[in-house]
PDB file of C-alpha atoms and ligand atoms in Angstrom:
ATOM      1  CA  UNK A1118     171.523 235.243 146.427  1.00 95.00           C
ATOM      2  CA  UNK A1119     168.613 235.320 148.284  1.00 97.00           C
ATOM      3  CA  UNK A1120     164.908 236.200 147.403  1.00 97.00           C
ATOM      4  CA  UNK A1121     162.804 236.937 149.227  1.00 98.00           C
ATOM      5  CA  UNK A1122     158.977 238.415 147.741  1.00 97.00           C
ATOM      6  CA  UNK A1123     158.297 242.413 148.639  1.00 98.00           C
ATOM      7  CA  UNK A1124     154.250 241.830 148.986  1.00 98.00           C
ATOM      8  CA  UNK A1125     151.888 241.160 152.076  1.00 98.00           C
ATOM      9  CA  UNK A1126     149.210 238.617 149.239  1.00 98.00           C
ATOM     10  CA  UNK A1127     149.105 235.327 149.795  1.00 97.00           C
ATOM     11  CA  UNK A1128     148.062 234.452 145.919  1.00 97.00           C
ATOM     12  CA  UNK A1129     151.485 235.772 145.174  1.00 97.00           C
ATOM     13  CA  UNK A1130     153.466 234.596 148.089  1.00 97.00           C
ATOM     14  CA  UNK A1131     152.259 231.089 147.038  1.00 96.00           C
ATOM     15  CA  UNK A1132     152.684 231.346 143.611  1.00 95.00           C
ATOM     16  CA  UNK A1133     156.348 232.427 144.350  1.00 94.00           C
ATOM     17  CA  UNK A1134     156.085 229.659 146.318  1.00 95.00           C
ATOM     18  CA  UNK A1135     154.889 226.817 144.044  1.00 94.00           C
ATOM     19  CA  UNK A1136     158.469 227.881 141.045  1.00 91.00           C
ATOM     20  CA  UNK A1137     160.517 226.966 144.063  1.00 91.00           C
ATOM     21  CA  UNK A1138     162.095 231.282 143.660  1.00 87.00           C
ATOM     22  CA  UNK A1139     160.930 232.394 147.338  1.00 93.00           C
ATOM     23  CA  UNK A1140     163.328 232.432 150.520  1.00 97.00           C
ATOM     24  CA  UNK A1141     161.736 234.713 152.357  1.00 98.00           C
ATOM     25  CA  UNK A1142     158.665 238.026 152.216  1.00 98.00           C
ATOM     26  CA  UNK A1143     159.192 241.490 153.049  1.00 98.00           C
ATOM     27  CA  UNK A1144     156.307 243.449 153.883  1.00 98.00           C
ATOM     28  CA  UNK A1145     155.073 247.142 154.724  1.00 97.00           C
ATOM     29  CA  UNK A1146     152.625 249.301 156.214  1.00 97.00           C
ATOM     30  CA  UNK A1147     151.530 249.634 152.652  1.00 97.00           C
ATOM     31  CA  UNK A1148     151.585 246.337 151.135  1.00 97.00           C
ATOM     32  CA  UNK A1149     149.224 245.437 154.452  1.00 97.00           C
ATOM     33  CA  UNK A1150     147.418 248.361 152.800  1.00 97.00           C
ATOM     34  CA  UNK A1151     146.172 246.905 150.185  1.00 97.00           C
ATOM     35  CA  UNK A1152     145.116 243.703 151.436  1.00 97.00           C
ATOM     36  CA  UNK A1153     141.913 243.264 152.606  1.00 96.00           C
ATOM     37  CA  UNK A1154     142.411 241.221 155.624  1.00 95.00           C
ATOM     38  CA  UNK A1155     142.698 241.930 158.785  1.00 96.00           C
ATOM     39  CA  UNK A1156     146.954 242.315 159.080  1.00 97.00           C
ATOM     40  CA  UNK A1157     147.149 239.682 162.088  1.00 97.00           C
ATOM     41  CA  UNK A1158     145.961 237.344 159.684  1.00 96.00           C
ATOM     42  CA  UNK A1159     147.457 238.117 157.076  1.00 97.00           C
ATOM     43  CA  UNK A1160     151.314 238.241 159.026  1.00 97.00           C
ATOM     44  CA  UNK A1161     149.928 235.050 161.206  1.00 97.00           C
ATOM     45  CA  UNK A1162     149.309 232.525 157.361  1.00 97.00           C
ATOM     46  CA  UNK A1163     152.128 234.680 155.455  1.00 98.00           C
ATOM     47  CA  UNK A1164     154.696 233.904 158.556  1.00 98.00           C
ATOM     48  CA  UNK A1165     152.758 230.004 158.493  1.00 97.00           C
ATOM     49  CA  UNK A1166     153.130 229.849 154.172  1.00 96.00           C
ATOM     50  CA  UNK A1167     157.139 231.105 154.364  1.00 96.00           C
ATOM     51  CA  UNK A1168     159.911 228.901 155.649  1.00 93.00           C
ATOM     52  CA  UNK A1169     162.043 231.845 155.834  1.00 97.00           C
ATOM     53  CA  UNK A1170     162.269 235.615 157.271  1.00 98.00           C
ATOM     54  CA  UNK A1171     159.514 237.527 157.583  1.00 98.00           C
ATOM     55  CA  UNK A1172     159.725 241.219 157.528  1.00 98.00           C
ATOM     56  CA  UNK A1173     157.338 242.803 159.448  1.00 98.00           C
ATOM     57  CA  UNK A1174     157.417 246.343 160.211  1.00 98.00           C
ATOM     58  CA  UNK A1175     156.180 248.819 163.570  1.00 98.00           C
ATOM     59  CA  UNK A1176     155.148 251.956 162.888  1.00 98.00           C
ATOM     60  CA  UNK A1177     155.925 253.077 166.371  1.00 98.00           C
ATOM     61  CA  UNK A1178     158.206 256.147 166.546  1.00 98.00           C
ATOM     62  CA  UNK A1179     160.091 255.823 169.568  1.00 98.00           C
ATOM     63  CA  UNK A1180     163.094 253.009 170.797  1.00 98.00           C
ATOM     64  CA  UNK A1181     160.321 251.720 173.316  1.00 98.00           C
ATOM     65  CA  UNK A1182     158.037 251.469 171.539  1.00 98.00           C
ATOM     66  CA  UNK A1183     159.359 250.146 168.540  1.00 98.00           C
ATOM     67  CA  UNK A1184     160.684 247.000 170.384  1.00 98.00           C
ATOM     68  CA  UNK A1185     156.782 246.982 172.544  1.00 98.00           C
ATOM     69  CA  UNK A1186     156.082 246.007 169.455  1.00 98.00           C
ATOM     70  CA  UNK A1187     158.545 243.940 167.639  1.00 98.00           C
ATOM     71  CA  UNK A1188     157.623 241.817 171.064  1.00 97.00           C
ATOM     72  CA  UNK A1189     154.376 241.554 169.741  1.00 97.00           C
ATOM     73  CA  UNK A1190     155.571 240.819 165.936  1.00 98.00           C
ATOM     74  CA  UNK A1191     157.456 238.546 166.815  1.00 98.00           C
ATOM     75  CA  UNK A1192     154.945 235.617 168.248  1.00 97.00           C
ATOM     76  CA  UNK A1193     153.042 235.793 165.265  1.00 97.00           C
ATOM     77  CA  UNK A1194     156.019 233.455 164.068  1.00 96.00           C
ATOM     78  CA  UNK A1195     159.730 232.078 164.679  1.00 97.00           C
ATOM     79  CA  UNK A1196     160.641 233.676 161.053  1.00 98.00           C
ATOM     80  CA  UNK A1197     159.964 236.927 161.795  1.00 98.00           C
ATOM     81  CA  UNK A1198     162.230 239.773 161.324  1.00 98.00           C
ATOM     82  CA  UNK A1199     160.856 242.997 162.898  1.00 98.00           C
ATOM     83  CA  UNK A1200     161.172 246.443 160.649  1.00 98.00           C
ATOM     84  CA  UNK A1201     162.514 249.299 162.205  1.00 98.00           C
ATOM     85  CA  UNK A1202     162.403 252.595 160.144  1.00 98.00           C
ATOM     86  CA  UNK A1203     166.322 253.772 159.948  1.00 98.00           C
ATOM     87  CA  UNK A1204     165.932 257.419 162.208  1.00 98.00           C
ATOM     88  CA  UNK A1205     167.805 257.185 165.588  1.00 98.00           C
ATOM     89  CA  UNK A1206     165.768 255.922 167.944  1.00 98.00           C
ATOM     90  CA  UNK A1207     164.551 252.716 165.323  1.00 98.00           C
ATOM     91  CA  UNK A1208     168.890 252.544 165.971  1.00 98.00           C
ATOM     92  CA  UNK A1209     168.267 252.498 170.132  1.00 98.00           C
ATOM     93  CA  UNK A1210     165.637 250.056 169.016  1.00 98.00           C
ATOM     94  CA  UNK A1211     167.616 247.477 166.699  1.00 98.00           C
ATOM     95  CA  UNK A1212     170.265 247.534 169.333  1.00 98.00           C
ATOM     96  CA  UNK A1213     167.919 246.218 172.195  1.00 98.00           C
ATOM     97  CA  UNK A1214     166.264 243.437 169.942  1.00 98.00           C
ATOM     98  CA  UNK A1215     169.779 243.033 168.437  1.00 98.00           C
ATOM     99  CA  UNK A1216     170.981 242.171 172.162  1.00 97.00           C
ATOM    100  CA  UNK A1217     167.729 239.424 173.245  1.00 97.00           C
ATOM    101  CA  UNK A1218     167.827 237.528 169.766  1.00 97.00           C
ATOM    102  CA  UNK A1219     165.092 238.815 167.519  1.00 98.00           C
ATOM    103  CA  UNK A1220     166.047 239.802 163.671  1.00 98.00           C
ATOM    104  CA  UNK A1221     166.137 242.991 162.099  1.00 98.00           C
ATOM    105  CA  UNK A1222     165.434 244.845 159.111  1.00 98.00           C
ATOM    106  CA  UNK A1223     166.127 248.324 159.497  1.00 98.00           C
ATOM    107  CA  UNK A1224     164.299 249.771 156.681  1.00 98.00           C
ATOM    108  CA  UNK A1225     164.712 253.178 154.713  1.00 98.00           C
ATOM    109  CA  UNK A1226     168.329 253.235 153.585  1.00 98.00           C
ATOM    110  CA  UNK A1227     169.031 255.751 151.501  1.00 98.00           C
ATOM    111  CA  UNK A1228     172.188 256.403 152.478  1.00 98.00           C
ATOM    112  CA  UNK A1229     175.779 254.820 153.260  1.00 98.00           C
ATOM    113  CA  UNK A1230     176.447 255.791 156.972  1.00 98.00           C
ATOM    114  CA  UNK A1231     172.651 255.264 157.641  1.00 98.00           C
ATOM    115  CA  UNK A1232     173.675 251.366 156.852  1.00 98.00           C
ATOM    116  CA  UNK A1233     176.633 251.686 158.219  1.00 98.00           C
ATOM    117  CA  UNK A1234     175.262 253.210 161.879  1.00 98.00           C
ATOM    118  CA  UNK A1235     173.026 250.317 161.265  1.00 98.00           C
ATOM    119  CA  UNK A1236     174.738 247.531 161.052  1.00 98.00           C
ATOM    120  CA  UNK A1237     176.942 248.648 163.629  1.00 98.00           C
ATOM    121  CA  UNK A1238     173.683 248.654 165.690  1.00 98.00           C
ATOM    122  CA  UNK A1239     173.839 245.057 165.604  1.00 98.00           C
ATOM    123  CA  UNK A1240     171.039 245.043 162.662  1.00 98.00           C
ATOM    124  CA  UNK A1241     170.119 241.919 160.831  1.00 98.00           C
ATOM    125  CA  UNK A1242     169.483 243.706 157.420  1.00 98.00           C
ATOM    126  CA  UNK A1243     169.497 246.631 156.520  1.00 98.00           C
ATOM    127  CA  UNK A1244     167.558 247.754 153.015  1.00 98.00           C
ATOM    128  CA  UNK A1245     168.484 250.143 151.140  1.00 98.00           C
ATOM    129  CA  UNK A1246     165.710 251.353 148.894  1.00 98.00           C
ATOM    130  CA  UNK A1247     167.334 251.398 145.619  1.00 98.00           C
ATOM    131  CA  UNK A1248     164.004 252.417 142.893  1.00 98.00           C
ATOM    132  CA  UNK A1249     163.389 255.031 144.940  1.00 98.00           C
ATOM    133  CA  UNK A1250     166.435 257.142 145.108  1.00 98.00           C
ATOM    134  CA  UNK A1251     166.874 256.328 141.372  1.00 98.00           C
ATOM    135  CA  UNK A1252     163.255 258.085 141.366  1.00 98.00           C
ATOM    136  CA  UNK A1253     165.064 261.498 141.906  1.00 98.00           C
ATOM    137  CA  UNK A1254     167.925 261.032 139.624  1.00 98.00           C
ATOM    138  CA  UNK A1255     170.279 259.835 142.024  1.00 98.00           C
ATOM    139  CA  UNK A1256     172.016 256.560 142.031  1.00 98.00           C
ATOM    140  CA  UNK A1257     170.646 253.727 143.812  1.00 98.00           C
ATOM    141  CA  UNK A1258     171.936 250.777 142.854  1.00 98.00           C
ATOM    142  CA  UNK A1259     175.748 253.076 143.593  1.00 98.00           C
ATOM    143  CA  UNK A1260     174.273 253.459 147.570  1.00 98.00           C
ATOM    144  CA  UNK A1261     174.392 249.540 147.318  1.00 98.00           C
ATOM    145  CA  UNK A1262     178.065 248.739 146.108  1.00 98.00           C
ATOM    146  CA  UNK A1263     179.106 251.656 148.664  1.00 98.00           C
ATOM    147  CA  UNK A1264     177.610 249.854 151.509  1.00 98.00           C
ATOM    148  CA  UNK A1265     179.133 246.757 150.286  1.00 98.00           C
ATOM    149  CA  UNK A1266     182.113 248.220 150.350  1.00 98.00           C
ATOM    150  CA  UNK A1267     182.150 249.112 154.143  1.00 98.00           C
ATOM    151  CA  UNK A1268     180.856 246.113 155.099  1.00 98.00           C
ATOM    152  CA  UNK A1269     182.966 244.066 153.540  1.00 98.00           C
ATOM    153  CA  UNK A1270     185.980 245.924 154.167  1.00 98.00           C
ATOM    154  CA  UNK A1271     185.300 245.742 158.239  1.00 98.00           C
ATOM    155  CA  UNK A1272     182.929 242.186 158.941  1.00 98.00           C
ATOM    156  CA  UNK A1273     179.817 243.092 159.309  1.00 98.00           C
ATOM    157  CA  UNK A1274     177.746 240.057 159.271  1.00 98.00           C
ATOM    158  CA  UNK A1275     174.812 242.337 158.623  1.00 98.00           C
ATOM    159  CA  UNK A1276     173.872 241.798 155.046  1.00 98.00           C
ATOM    160  CA  UNK A1277     172.201 243.457 152.081  1.00 98.00           C
ATOM    161  CA  UNK A1278     168.582 243.445 151.698  1.00 98.00           C
ATOM    162  CA  UNK A1279     168.193 245.437 147.961  1.00 98.00           C
ATOM    163  CA  UNK A1280     164.802 246.804 148.371  1.00 98.00           C
ATOM    164  CA  UNK A1281     162.363 248.824 146.010  1.00 98.00           C
ATOM    165  CA  UNK A1282     163.063 246.856 143.267  1.00 97.00           C
ATOM    166  CA  UNK A1283     161.824 248.114 140.072  1.00 95.00           C
ATOM    167  CA  UNK A1284     163.083 246.932 136.984  1.00 92.00           C
ATOM    168  CA  UNK A1285     165.379 243.211 136.545  1.00 92.00           C
ATOM    169  CA  UNK A1286     168.549 245.621 135.800  1.00 94.00           C
ATOM    170  CA  UNK A1287     167.963 246.824 139.584  1.00 96.00           C
ATOM    171  CA  UNK A1288     168.426 241.921 140.183  1.00 96.00           C
ATOM    172  CA  UNK A1289     171.602 241.838 138.198  1.00 96.00           C
ATOM    173  CA  UNK A1290     173.665 244.614 139.071  1.00 98.00           C
ATOM    174  CA  UNK A1291     172.288 243.476 143.216  1.00 98.00           C
ATOM    175  CA  UNK A1292     174.081 240.132 141.221  1.00 97.00           C
ATOM    176  CA  UNK A1293     176.809 241.726 140.453  1.00 98.00           C
ATOM    177  CA  UNK A1294     177.911 243.658 143.291  1.00 98.00           C
ATOM    178  CA  UNK A1295     177.728 239.943 145.588  1.00 98.00           C
ATOM    179  CA  UNK A1296     174.002 241.707 147.684  1.00 98.00           C
ATOM    180  CA  UNK A1297     173.003 239.044 150.073  1.00 98.00           C
ATOM    181  CA  UNK A1298     169.229 239.653 149.222  1.00 98.00           C
ATOM    182  CA  UNK A1299     166.821 241.493 146.774  1.00 98.00           C
ATOM    183  CA  UNK A1300     163.264 241.427 147.683  1.00 98.00           C
ATOM    184  CA  UNK A1301     161.818 242.310 144.787  1.00 96.00           C
ATOM    185  CA  UNK A1302     157.353 242.180 143.587  1.00 95.00           C
ATOM    186  CA  UNK A1303     156.191 239.575 141.917  1.00 94.00           C
ATOM    187  CA  UNK A1304     155.273 241.145 138.908  1.00 91.00           C
ATOM    188  CA  UNK A1305     159.552 242.102 139.278  1.00 90.00           C
ATOM    189  CA  UNK A1306     160.196 238.215 139.505  1.00 91.00           C
ATOM    190  CA  UNK A1307     157.572 237.144 136.627  1.00 91.00           C
ATOM    191  CA  UNK A1308     159.664 239.134 134.454  1.00 91.00           C
ATOM    192  CA  UNK A1309     162.498 237.386 134.675  1.00 90.00           C
ATOM    193  CA  UNK A1310     162.125 234.394 133.284  1.00 89.00           C
ATOM    194  CA  UNK A1311     160.697 235.734 129.849  1.00 92.00           C
ATOM    195  CA  UNK A1312     162.605 236.512 126.911  1.00 94.00           C
ATOM    196  CA  UNK A1313     161.578 237.370 123.534  1.00 96.00           C
ATOM    197  CA  UNK A1314     164.462 235.380 122.716  1.00 98.00           C
ATOM    198  CA  UNK A1315     163.100 232.133 124.027  1.00 98.00           C
ATOM    199  CA  UNK A1316     159.414 232.417 123.191  1.00 97.00           C
ATOM    200  CA  UNK A1317     160.343 232.407 119.111  1.00 98.00           C
ATOM    201  CA  UNK A1318     163.017 230.053 119.485  1.00 98.00           C
ATOM    202  CA  UNK A1319     160.380 227.768 121.326  1.00 98.00           C
ATOM    203  CA  UNK A1320     157.988 228.469 118.701  1.00 98.00           C
ATOM    204  CA  UNK A1321     160.103 227.859 115.196  1.00 98.00           C
ATOM    205  CA  UNK A1322     161.137 224.138 117.114  1.00 98.00           C
ATOM    206  CA  UNK A1323     157.007 223.238 118.430  1.00 98.00           C
ATOM    207  CA  UNK A1324     156.460 224.536 114.282  1.00 97.00           C
ATOM    208  CA  UNK A1325     158.936 222.142 113.384  1.00 97.00           C
ATOM    209  CA  UNK A1326     158.483 219.370 114.577  1.00 97.00           C
ATOM    210  CA  UNK A1327     154.536 219.494 113.539  1.00 96.00           C
ATOM    211  CA  UNK A1328     156.110 218.578 110.000  1.00 96.00           C
ATOM    212  CA  UNK A1329     158.079 215.676 111.615  1.00 95.00           C
ATOM    213  CA  UNK A1330     154.780 214.299 113.123  1.00 93.00           C
ATOM    214  CA  UNK A1331     152.848 215.529 109.877  1.00 89.00           C
ATOM    215  CA  UNK A1332     155.948 212.409 108.156  1.00 81.00           C
ATOM    216  CA  UNK A1333     154.681 209.773 110.053  1.00 80.00           C
TER     217      UNK A1333
HETATM  218  C1  E4P B1486     160.957 246.768 151.327  1.00 65.34           C
HETATM  219  O1  E4P B1486     160.923 246.229 152.024  1.00 65.34           O
HETATM  220  C2  E4P B1486     159.801 247.699 150.374  1.00 65.34           C
HETATM  221  O2  E4P B1486     159.115 246.740 151.444  1.00 65.34           O
HETATM  222  C3  E4P B1486     159.728 248.051 149.630  1.00 65.34           C
HETATM  223  O3  E4P B1486     160.854 247.233 148.082  1.00 65.34           O
HETATM  224  C4  E4P B1486     159.839 249.283 149.579  1.00 65.34           C
HETATM  225  O4  E4P B1486     160.034 249.420 148.255  1.00 65.34           O
HETATM  226  P1  E4P B1486     158.832 251.209 147.341  1.00 65.34           P
HETATM  227  O5  E4P B1486     159.170 251.568 146.902  1.00 65.34           O
HETATM  228  O6  E4P B1486     158.328 249.732 145.821  1.00 65.34           O
HETATM  229  O7  E4P B1486     158.173 251.435 148.210  1.00 65.34           O
END
């Protein structure tokens, strides 16, 4: 399973990279807006920092605008994946970019049929937003399960990138289902390593070791 970090913050990306945990990065206009620097310099720096795929999102609403933006975005690095919203014009853009060999990530996916359409259009990734569905009392992980079943039934190469992750349970469920990628915010990623029994056990070991060295 691949881990992407869901941030445009270079410090977070560098720290997560130091743990050896990062296979790629996803950004979006909201994440870019949280940063102080110009989005272009952030995009360039993130692409240079990370070996794996970096999703950068278009903001145009017509296929022509999206394709033109995509062609500008791929100039930031050979690892750019163009994020396209799951709207009908977006599907046209995905088809055209896919035909040109440009990788795409279809974002804001909230139904199995949207994912199926994106896969048929040639998307490299589809991003079901599980946390936002849970937030309206629907079942985000059921959506992931349905998409994986459909893709497996028909042998689609499109990868399922679980997005809008809110807590470690989403990741455990995604891994159990066999989702290809999860993208997680930095704080969620860091929380995976923590367990109260690990901390308590370590405290006991260190206290007991003091008894051993106290005898020397
Ligand atoms: C995915 O690529 C998106 O950037 C992200 O997961 C959105 O999640 P949110 O619901 O936390 O904004």
